[in-house]
CSV table of C-alpha atoms and ligand atoms in Angstrom, one decimal:
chain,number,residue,atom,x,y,z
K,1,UNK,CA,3.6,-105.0,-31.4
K,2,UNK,CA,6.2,-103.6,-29.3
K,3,UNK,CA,9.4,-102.9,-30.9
K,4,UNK,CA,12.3,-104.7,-28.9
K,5,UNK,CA,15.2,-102.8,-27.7
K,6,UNK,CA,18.4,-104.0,-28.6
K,7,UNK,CA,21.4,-102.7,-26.7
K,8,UNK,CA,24.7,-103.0,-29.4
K,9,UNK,CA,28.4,-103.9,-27.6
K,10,UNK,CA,30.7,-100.7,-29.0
K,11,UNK,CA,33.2,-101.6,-31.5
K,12,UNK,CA,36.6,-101.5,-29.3
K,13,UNK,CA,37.8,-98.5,-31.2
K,14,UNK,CA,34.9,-96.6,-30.2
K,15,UNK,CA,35.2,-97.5,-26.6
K,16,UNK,CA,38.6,-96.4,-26.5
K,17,UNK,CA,38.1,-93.0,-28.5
K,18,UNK,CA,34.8,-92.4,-25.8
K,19,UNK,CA,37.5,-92.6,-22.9
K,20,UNK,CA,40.7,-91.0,-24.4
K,21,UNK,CA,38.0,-88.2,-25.1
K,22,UNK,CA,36.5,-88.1,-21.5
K,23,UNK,CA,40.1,-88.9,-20.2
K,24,UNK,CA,41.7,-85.5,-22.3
K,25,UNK,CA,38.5,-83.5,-21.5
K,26,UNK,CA,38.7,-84.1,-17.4
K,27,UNK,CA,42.4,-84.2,-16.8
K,28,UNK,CA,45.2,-82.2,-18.6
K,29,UNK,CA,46.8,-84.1,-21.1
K,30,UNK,CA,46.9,-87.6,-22.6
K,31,UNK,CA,46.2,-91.1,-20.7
K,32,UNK,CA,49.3,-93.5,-20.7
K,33,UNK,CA,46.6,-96.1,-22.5
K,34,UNK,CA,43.1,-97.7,-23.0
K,35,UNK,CA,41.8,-101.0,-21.1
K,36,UNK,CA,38.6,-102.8,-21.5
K,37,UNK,CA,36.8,-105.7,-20.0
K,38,UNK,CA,33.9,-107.8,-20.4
K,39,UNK,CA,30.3,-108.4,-18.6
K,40,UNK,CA,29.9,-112.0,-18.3
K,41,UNK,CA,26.7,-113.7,-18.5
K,42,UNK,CA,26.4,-117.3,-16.9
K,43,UNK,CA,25.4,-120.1,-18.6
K,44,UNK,CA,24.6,-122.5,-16.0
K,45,UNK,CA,25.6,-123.2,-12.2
K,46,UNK,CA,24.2,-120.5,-10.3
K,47,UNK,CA,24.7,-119.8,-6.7
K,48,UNK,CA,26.9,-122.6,-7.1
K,49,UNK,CA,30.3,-120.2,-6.5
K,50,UNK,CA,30.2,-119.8,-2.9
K,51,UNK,CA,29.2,-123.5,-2.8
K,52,UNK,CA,33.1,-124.4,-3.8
K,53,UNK,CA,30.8,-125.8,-6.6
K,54,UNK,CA,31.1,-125.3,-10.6
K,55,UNK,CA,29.8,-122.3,-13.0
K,56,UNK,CA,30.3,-121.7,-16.6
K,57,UNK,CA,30.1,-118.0,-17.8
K,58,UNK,CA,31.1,-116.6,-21.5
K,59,UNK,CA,32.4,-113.2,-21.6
K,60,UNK,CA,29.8,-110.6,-23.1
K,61,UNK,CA,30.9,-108.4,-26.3
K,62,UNK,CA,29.9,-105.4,-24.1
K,63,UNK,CA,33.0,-103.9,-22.4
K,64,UNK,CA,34.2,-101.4,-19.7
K,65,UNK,CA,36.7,-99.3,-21.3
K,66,UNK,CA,39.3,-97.4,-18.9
K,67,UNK,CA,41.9,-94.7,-20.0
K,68,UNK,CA,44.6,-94.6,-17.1
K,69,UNK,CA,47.9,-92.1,-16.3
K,70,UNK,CA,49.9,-93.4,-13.3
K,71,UNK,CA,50.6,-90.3,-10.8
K,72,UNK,CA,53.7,-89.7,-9.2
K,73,UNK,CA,52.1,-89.0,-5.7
K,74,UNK,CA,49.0,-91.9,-4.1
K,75,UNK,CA,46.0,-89.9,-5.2
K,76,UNK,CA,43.3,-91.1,-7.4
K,77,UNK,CA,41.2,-89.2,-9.6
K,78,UNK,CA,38.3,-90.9,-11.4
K,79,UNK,CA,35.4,-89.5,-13.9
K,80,UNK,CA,33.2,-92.0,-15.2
K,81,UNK,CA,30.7,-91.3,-18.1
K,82,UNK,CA,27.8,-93.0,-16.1
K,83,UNK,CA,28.3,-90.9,-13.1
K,84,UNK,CA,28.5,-87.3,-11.9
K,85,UNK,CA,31.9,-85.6,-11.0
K,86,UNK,CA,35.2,-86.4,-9.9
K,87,UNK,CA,36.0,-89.1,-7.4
K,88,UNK,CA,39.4,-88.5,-5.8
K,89,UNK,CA,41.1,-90.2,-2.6
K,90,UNK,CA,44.5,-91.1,-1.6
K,91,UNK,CA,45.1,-94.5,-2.0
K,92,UNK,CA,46.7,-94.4,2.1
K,93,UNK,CA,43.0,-93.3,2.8
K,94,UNK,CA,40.9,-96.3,0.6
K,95,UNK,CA,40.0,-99.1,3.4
K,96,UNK,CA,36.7,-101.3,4.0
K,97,UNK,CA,34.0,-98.4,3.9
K,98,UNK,CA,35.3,-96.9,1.2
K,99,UNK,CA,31.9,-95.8,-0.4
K,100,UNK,CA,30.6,-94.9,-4.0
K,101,UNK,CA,31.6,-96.3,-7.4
K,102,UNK,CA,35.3,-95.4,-6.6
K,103,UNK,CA,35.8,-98.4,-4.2
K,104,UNK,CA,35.5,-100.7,-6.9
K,105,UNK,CA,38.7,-99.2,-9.0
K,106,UNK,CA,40.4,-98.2,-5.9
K,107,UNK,CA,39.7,-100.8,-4.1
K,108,UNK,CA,41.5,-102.5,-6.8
K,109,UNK,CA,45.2,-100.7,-6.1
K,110,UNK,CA,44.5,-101.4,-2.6
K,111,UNK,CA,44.3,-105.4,-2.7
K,112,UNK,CA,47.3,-105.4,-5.5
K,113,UNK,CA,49.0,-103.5,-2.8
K,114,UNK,CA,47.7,-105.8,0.0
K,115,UNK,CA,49.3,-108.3,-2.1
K,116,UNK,CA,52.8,-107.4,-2.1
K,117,UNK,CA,52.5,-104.9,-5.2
K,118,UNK,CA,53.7,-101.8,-5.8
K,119,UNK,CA,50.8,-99.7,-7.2
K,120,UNK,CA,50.8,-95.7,-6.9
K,121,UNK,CA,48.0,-93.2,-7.7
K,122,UNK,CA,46.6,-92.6,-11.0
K,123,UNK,CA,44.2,-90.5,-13.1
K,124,UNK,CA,41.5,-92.0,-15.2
K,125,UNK,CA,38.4,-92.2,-17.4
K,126,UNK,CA,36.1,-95.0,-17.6
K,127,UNK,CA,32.8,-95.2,-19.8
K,128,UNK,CA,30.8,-98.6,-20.3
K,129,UNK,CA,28.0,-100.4,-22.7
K,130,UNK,CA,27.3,-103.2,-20.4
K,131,UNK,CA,24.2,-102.6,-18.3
K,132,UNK,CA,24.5,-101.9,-14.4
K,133,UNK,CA,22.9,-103.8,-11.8
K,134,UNK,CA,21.6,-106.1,-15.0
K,135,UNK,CA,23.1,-109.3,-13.4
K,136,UNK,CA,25.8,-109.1,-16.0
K,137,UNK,CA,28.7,-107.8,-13.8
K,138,UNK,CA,29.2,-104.0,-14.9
K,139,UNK,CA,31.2,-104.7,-11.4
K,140,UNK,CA,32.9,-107.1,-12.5
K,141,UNK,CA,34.2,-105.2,-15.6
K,142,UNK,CA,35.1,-102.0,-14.2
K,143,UNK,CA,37.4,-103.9,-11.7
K,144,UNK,CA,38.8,-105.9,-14.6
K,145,UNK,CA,39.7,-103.1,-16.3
K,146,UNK,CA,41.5,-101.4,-13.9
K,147,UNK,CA,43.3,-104.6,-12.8
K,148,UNK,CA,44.8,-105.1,-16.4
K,149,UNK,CA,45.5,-101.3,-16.6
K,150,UNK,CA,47.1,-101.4,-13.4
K,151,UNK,CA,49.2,-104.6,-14.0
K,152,UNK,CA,50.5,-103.1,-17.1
K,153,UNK,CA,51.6,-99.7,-15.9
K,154,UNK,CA,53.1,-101.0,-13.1
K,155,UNK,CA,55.1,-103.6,-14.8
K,156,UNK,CA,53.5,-106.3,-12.6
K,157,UNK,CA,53.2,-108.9,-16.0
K,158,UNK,CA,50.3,-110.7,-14.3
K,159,UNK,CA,47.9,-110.4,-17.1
K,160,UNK,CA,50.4,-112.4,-19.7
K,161,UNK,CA,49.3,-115.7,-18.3
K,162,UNK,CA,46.2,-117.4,-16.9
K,163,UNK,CA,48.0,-118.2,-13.7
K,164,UNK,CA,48.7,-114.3,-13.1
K,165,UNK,CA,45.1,-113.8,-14.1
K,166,UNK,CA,44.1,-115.5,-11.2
K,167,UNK,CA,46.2,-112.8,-8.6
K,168,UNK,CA,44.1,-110.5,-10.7
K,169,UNK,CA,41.1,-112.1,-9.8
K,170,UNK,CA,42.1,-112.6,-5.9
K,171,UNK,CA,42.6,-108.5,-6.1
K,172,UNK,CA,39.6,-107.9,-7.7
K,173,UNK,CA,37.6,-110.0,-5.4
K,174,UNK,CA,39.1,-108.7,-2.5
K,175,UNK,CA,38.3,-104.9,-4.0
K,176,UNK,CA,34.2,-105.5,-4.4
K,177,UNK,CA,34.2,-108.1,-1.2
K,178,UNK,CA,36.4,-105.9,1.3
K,179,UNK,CA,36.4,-102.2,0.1
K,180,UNK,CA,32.8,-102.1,-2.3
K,181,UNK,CA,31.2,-104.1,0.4
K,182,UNK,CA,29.8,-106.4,-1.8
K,183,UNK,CA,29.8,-110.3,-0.5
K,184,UNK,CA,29.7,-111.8,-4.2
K,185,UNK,CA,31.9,-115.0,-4.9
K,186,UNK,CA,34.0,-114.8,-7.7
K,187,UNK,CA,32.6,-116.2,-10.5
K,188,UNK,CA,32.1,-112.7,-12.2
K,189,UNK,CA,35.9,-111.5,-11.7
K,190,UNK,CA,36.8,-114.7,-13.1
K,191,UNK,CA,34.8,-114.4,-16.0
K,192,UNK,CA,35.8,-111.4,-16.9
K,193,UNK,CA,39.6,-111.8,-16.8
K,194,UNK,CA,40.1,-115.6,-17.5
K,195,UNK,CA,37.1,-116.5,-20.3
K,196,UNK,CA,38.7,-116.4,-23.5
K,197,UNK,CA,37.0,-115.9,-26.8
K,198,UNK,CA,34.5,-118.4,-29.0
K,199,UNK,CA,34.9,-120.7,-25.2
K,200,UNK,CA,33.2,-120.7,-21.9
K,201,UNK,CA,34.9,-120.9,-19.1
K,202,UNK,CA,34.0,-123.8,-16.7
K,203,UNK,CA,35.0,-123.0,-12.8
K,204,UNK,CA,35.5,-124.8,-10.2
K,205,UNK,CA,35.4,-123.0,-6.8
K,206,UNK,CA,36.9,-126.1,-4.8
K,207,UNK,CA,39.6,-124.8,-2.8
K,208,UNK,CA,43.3,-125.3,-3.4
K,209,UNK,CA,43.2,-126.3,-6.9
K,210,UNK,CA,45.8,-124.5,-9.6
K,211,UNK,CA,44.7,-122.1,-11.8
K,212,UNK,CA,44.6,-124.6,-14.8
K,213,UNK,CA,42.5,-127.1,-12.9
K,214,UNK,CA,40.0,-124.0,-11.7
K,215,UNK,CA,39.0,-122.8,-14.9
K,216,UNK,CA,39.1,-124.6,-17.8
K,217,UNK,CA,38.6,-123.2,-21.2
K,218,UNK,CA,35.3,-125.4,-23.3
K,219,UNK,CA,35.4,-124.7,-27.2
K,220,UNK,CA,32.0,-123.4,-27.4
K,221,UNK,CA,30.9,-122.8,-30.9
K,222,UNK,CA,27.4,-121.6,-31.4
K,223,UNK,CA,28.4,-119.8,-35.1
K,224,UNK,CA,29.0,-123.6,-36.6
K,225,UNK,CA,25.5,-124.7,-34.7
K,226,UNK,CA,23.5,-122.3,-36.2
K,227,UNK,CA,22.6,-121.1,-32.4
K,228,UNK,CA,22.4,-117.7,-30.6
K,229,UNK,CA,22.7,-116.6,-27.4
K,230,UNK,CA,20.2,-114.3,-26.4
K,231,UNK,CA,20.2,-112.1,-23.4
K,232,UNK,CA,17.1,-110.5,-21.6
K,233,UNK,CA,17.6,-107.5,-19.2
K,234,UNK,CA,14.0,-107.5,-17.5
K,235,UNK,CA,15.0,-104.3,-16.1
K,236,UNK,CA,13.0,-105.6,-12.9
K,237,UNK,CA,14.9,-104.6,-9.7
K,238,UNK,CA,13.2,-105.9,-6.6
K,239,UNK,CA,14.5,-104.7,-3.0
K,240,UNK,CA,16.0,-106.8,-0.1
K,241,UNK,CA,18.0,-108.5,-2.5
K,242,UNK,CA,21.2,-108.5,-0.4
K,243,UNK,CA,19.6,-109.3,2.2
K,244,UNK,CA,17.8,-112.6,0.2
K,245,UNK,CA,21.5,-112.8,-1.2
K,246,UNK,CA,23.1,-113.0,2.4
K,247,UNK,CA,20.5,-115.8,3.9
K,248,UNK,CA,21.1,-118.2,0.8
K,249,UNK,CA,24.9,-117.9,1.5
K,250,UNK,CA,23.9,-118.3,5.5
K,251,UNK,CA,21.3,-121.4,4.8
K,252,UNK,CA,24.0,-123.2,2.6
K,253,UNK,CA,26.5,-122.8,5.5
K,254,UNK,CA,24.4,-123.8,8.1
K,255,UNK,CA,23.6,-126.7,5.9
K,256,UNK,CA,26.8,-127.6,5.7
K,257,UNK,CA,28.1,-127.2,9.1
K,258,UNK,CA,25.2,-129.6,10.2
K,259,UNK,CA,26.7,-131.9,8.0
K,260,UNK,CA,29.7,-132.2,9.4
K,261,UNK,CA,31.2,-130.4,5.9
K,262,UNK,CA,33.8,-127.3,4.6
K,263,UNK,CA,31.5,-127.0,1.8
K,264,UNK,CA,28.5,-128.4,0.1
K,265,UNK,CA,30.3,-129.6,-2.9
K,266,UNK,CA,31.9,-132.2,-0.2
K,267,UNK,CA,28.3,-134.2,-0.8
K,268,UNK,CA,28.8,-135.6,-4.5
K,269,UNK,CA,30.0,-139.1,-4.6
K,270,UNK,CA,32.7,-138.8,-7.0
K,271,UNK,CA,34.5,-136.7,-4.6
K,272,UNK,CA,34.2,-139.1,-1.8
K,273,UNK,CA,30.6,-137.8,-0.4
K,274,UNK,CA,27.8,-139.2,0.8
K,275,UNK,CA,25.3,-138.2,-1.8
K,276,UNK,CA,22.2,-136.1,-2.0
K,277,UNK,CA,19.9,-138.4,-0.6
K,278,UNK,CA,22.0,-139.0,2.7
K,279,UNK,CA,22.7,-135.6,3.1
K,280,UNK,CA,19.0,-134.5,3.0
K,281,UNK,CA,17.9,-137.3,5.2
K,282,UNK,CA,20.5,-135.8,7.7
K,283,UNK,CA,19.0,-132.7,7.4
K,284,UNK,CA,15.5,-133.6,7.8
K,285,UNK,CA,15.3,-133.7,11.9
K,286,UNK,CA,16.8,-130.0,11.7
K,287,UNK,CA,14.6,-129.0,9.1
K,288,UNK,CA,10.9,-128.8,9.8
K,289,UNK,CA,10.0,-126.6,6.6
K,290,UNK,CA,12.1,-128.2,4.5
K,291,UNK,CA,14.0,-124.8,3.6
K,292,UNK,CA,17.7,-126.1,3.9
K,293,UNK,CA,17.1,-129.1,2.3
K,294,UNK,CA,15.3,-127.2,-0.8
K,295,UNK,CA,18.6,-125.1,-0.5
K,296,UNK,CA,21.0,-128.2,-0.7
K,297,UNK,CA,18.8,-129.6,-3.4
K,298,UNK,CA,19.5,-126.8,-5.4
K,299,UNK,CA,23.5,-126.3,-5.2
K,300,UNK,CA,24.0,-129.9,-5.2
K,301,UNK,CA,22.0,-130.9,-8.4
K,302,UNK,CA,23.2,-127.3,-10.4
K,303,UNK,CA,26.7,-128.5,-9.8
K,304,UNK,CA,25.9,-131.6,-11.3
K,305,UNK,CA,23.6,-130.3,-14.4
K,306,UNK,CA,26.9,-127.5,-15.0
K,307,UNK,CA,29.3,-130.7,-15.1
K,308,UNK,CA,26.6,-132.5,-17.7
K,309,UNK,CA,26.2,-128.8,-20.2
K,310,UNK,CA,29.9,-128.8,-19.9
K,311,UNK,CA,30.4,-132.5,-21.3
K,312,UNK,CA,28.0,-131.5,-24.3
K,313,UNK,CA,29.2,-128.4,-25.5
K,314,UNK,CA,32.9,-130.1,-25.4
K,315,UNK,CA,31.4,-132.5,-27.6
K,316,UNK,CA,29.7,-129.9,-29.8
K,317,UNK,CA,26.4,-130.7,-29.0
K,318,UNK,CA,25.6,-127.0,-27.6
K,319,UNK,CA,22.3,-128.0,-29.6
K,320,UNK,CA,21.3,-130.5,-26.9
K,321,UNK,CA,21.9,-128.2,-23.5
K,322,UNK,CA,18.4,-126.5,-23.7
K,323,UNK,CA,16.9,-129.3,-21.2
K,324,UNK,CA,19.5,-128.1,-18.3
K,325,UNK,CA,19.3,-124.7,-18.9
K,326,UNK,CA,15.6,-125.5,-18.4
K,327,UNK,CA,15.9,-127.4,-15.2
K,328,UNK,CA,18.2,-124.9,-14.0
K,329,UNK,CA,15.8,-122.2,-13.8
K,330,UNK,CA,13.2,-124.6,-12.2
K,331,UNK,CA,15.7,-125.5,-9.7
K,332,UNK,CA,16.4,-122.0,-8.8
K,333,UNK,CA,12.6,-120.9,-9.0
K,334,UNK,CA,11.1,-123.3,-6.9
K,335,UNK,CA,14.3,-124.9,-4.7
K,336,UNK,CA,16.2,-121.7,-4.4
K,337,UNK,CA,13.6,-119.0,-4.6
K,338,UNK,CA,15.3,-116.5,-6.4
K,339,UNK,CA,13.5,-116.1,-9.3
K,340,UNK,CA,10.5,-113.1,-9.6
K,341,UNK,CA,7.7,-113.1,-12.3
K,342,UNK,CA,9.5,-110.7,-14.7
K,343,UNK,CA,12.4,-113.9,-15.1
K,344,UNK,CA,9.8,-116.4,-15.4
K,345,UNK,CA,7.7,-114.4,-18.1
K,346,UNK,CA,11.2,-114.4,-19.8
K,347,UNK,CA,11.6,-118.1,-19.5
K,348,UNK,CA,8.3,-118.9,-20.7
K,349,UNK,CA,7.7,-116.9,-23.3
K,350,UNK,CA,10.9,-118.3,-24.8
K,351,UNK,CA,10.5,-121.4,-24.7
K,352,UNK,CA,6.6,-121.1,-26.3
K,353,UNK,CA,8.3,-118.7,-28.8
K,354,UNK,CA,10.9,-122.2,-29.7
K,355,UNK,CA,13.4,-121.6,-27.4
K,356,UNK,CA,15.9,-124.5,-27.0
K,357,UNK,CA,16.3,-123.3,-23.7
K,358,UNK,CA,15.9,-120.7,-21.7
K,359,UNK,CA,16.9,-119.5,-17.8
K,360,UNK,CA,17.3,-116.9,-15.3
K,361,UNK,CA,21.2,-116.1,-15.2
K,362,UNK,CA,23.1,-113.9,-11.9
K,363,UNK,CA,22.0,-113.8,-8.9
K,364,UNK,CA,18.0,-113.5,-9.2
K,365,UNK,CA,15.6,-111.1,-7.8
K,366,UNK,CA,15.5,-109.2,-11.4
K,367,UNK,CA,18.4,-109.0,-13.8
K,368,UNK,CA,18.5,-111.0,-16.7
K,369,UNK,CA,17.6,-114.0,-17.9
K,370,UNK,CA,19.1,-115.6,-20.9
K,371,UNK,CA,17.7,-118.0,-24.2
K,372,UNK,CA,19.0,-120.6,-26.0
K,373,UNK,CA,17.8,-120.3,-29.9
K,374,UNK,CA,18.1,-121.2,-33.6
K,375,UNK,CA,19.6,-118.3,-35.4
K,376,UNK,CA,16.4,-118.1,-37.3
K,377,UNK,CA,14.4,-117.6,-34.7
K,378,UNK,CA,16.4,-114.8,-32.8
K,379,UNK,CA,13.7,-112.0,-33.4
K,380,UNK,CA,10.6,-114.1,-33.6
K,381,UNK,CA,11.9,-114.8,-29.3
K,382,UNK,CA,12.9,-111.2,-28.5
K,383,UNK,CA,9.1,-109.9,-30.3
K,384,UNK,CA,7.7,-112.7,-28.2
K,385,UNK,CA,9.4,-111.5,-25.2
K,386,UNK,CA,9.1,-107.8,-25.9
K,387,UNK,CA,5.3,-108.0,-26.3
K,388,UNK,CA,4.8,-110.0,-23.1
K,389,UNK,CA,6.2,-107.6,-21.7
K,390,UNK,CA,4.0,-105.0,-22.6
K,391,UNK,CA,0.9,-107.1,-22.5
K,392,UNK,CA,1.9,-107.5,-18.5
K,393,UNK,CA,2.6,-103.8,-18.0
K,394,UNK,CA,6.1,-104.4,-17.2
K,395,UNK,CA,9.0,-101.9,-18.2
K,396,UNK,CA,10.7,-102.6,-21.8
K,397,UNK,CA,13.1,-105.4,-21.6
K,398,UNK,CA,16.4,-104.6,-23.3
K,399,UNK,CA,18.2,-107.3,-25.6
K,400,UNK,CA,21.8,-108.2,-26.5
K,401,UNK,CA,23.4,-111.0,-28.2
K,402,UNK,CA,26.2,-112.7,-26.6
K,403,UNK,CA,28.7,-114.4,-28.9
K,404,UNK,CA,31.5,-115.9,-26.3
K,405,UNK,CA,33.9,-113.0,-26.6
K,406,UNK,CA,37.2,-111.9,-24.9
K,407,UNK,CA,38.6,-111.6,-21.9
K,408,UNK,CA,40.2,-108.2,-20.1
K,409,UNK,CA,42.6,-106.9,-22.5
S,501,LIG,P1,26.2,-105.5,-11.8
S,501,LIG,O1,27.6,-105.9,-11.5
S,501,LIG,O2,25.2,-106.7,-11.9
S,501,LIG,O3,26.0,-104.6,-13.0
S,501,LIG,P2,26.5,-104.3,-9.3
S,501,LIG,O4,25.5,-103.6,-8.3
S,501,LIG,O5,27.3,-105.4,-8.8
S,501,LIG,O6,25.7,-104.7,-10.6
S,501,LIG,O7,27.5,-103.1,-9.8
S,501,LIG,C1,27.0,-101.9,-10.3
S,501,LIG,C2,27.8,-100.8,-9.6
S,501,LIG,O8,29.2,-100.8,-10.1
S,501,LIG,C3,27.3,-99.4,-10.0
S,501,LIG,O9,26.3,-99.0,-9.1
S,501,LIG,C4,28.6,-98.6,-9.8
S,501,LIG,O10,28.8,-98.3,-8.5
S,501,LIG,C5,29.7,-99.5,-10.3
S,501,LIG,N1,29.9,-99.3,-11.7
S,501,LIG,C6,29.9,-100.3,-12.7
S,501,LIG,N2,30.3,-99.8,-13.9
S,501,LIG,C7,30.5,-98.5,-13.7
S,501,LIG,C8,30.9,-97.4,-14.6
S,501,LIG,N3,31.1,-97.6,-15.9
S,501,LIG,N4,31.1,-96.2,-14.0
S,501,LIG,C9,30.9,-96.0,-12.7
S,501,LIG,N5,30.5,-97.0,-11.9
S,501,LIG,C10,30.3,-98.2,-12.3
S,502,LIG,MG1,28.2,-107.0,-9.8
């Protein structure tokens, strides 16, 4: 018997004494105030984002906590307690290139700038429980954090209201996309600044729409189901996975260009489309191995499965969604190809340890995977997974609950 791991989400008083601490210690004096945001984890609809398709993430309990004091002058000094040193720059200097950690929280000043904002230098202190490179958007948080910190000390009001939420997201975005370097679609910017607590958050990526048709808030109530969410960081990290990133995004377009479409959501009937089977007969005389129709297979049925998980947990049946989350991981295992052995073990294991369902969850390739399961049966699942695990010779998995919690605050 291996003993699992479980990593605990901070109490929000101890994240913010951990960075007024680091804050006081690096820079003289006291920060204006203490921000925090959430990992996500996804529930369903993955690789669905850059599809204009749908996703439904939860916020994590485990935050990013920042302490920030605006400047008078453009520079930008940053400690972190999960890296070594000062980062500094003047926020004149921070353009696409801009390397290490820093991009993502300057990169943020820069697109609120871009925007039409007036944002000047600052000093701060950020520490963090949420995992990195785990698939649950330790990105994601450290950008929403400083977007809300930002928005409030320069007055900019944005994070009062989901509509302003969504400029934070655009900056966000724009900082791990154009100054991180990161070509990720949104869903985990999103998540983090627009999920709200005891909900998931349903998104749709179509173009154009408002911010209340884009992400809807779905009561999602696992405490009155007797249900837990359990999430699995394999620890597995697997190489070439931007570059396995960056030709799913490129086989999606090219599938959609041959069809004549903006996007690959453009194929489902109820928005006017011409429906999977159409589309992949289409495809077929352009596609002798059957790759870009596996591809469309995938984003075109997750869409749909995300729509169906939605409808259930709005009608409190969170009970009943373990039969998608299942199909989703087949779908992205077999169809996609993003899944490794360390994410199946995860999946399987579950599921023979009474799982209601189980999954991979981010982009693939390692990270996390998450489990659908009776309260009762939380550590009879993890000791299942945990001992796999050893049994295969793989590194210890780490484990967190995931109760939907709240947004960037
Ligand atoms: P994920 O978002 O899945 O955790 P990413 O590779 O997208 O993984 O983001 C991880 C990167 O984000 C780290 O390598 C680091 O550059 C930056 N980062 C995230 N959180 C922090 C933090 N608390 N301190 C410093 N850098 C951070
Ligand atoms: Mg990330």
């Amino acid at each position: 018997m291996t003993e699992p791991q479980w990593l605990e989400a901070w109490p929000v008083e101890e994240g913010a004494r951990r960075v007024d601490e680091l804050f006081t210690s690096s820079f003289e004096g006291s920060p204006e105030g203490v921000w925090s945001a959430p990992g996500r984890v996804n529930l369903i609809g993955e690789h669905t984002d850059y599809n204009a398709g749908l996703c439904l993430p939860t916020a994590l309990p485990h935050r990013t906590f920042i302490a920030l004091r605006p400047r008078e002058d453009d520079r930008v000094r940053l400690v972190s307690a999960q890296a070594e040193g000062v980062w500094e720059a003047n926020l004149s200097e921070i353009a696409p290139g801009t390397g290490g950690w820093g991009a993502y929280v300057a990169g943020v000043a820069w697109a609120l700038a871009e925007a039409g904002h007036k944002v000047g230098g600052f000093d701060a202190a950020v520490d963090s429980c949420v995992p990195f490179g785990a698939g649950l958007s330790s990105s994601a948080a450290l950008e929403a954090s400083v977007a809300v910190a930002l928005d409030a000390v320069a007055g900019l009001g944005l994070a009062a209201s989901d509509a302003g939420r969504t400029e934070l997201v655009d900056a966000t975005r724009r900082a791990e996309n154009e100054i991180a370097g990161a070509p990720t679609g949104g869903l985990d910017q999103s998540a983090s600044l627009r999920c709200r607590e005891g909900h998931a958050l349903l998104l749709d990526f179509r173009p154009g729409l408002s911010a209340l048709e884009s992400g809807v808030p779905v009561p999602f109530d696992l405490e009155t189901a007797g249900l837990t969410l359990l999430v699995v960081d394999t620890k597995a990290e697997h190489s070439h996975v931007d570059g396995e990133y960056g030709a799913r995004r490129a086989a999606c377009e090219q599938a959609a260009k041959l069809l004549g479409l903006d996007s690959l959501r453009e194929i489902a009937p109820a928005l006017g489309g011409m429906g999977i089977d159409r589309a992949l007969a289409e495809l077929e005389p352009h596609d002798a191995d059957g790759v870009l129709r596996r591809r469309v297979r995938h984003v075109v049925s997750e869409t749909d499965r995300t729509a169906r998980f939605a409808n259930l947990v709005r009608e409190g049946r969170a009970a009943d969604v373990g039969p998608f989350m299942l199909a989703s991981h087949v779908s992205l295992r077999d169809d996609y190809e993003v899944s490794c052995r360390e994410l199946d073990l995860v999946v399987d294991t579950a599921m023979t340890a009474g799982a209601l369902g189980a999954r991979m969850t981010g982009g693939g390739f390692g990270g996390s995977a998450i489990a659908l399961v009776n309260r009762a049966d939380v550590d009879t699942v993890a000791q299942a997974v945990a001992d796999a695990f050893a049994d295969a010779g793989l590194t210890a998995p780490a484990f967190l609950l995931a109760p939907p919690s709240a947004p960037a605050a």
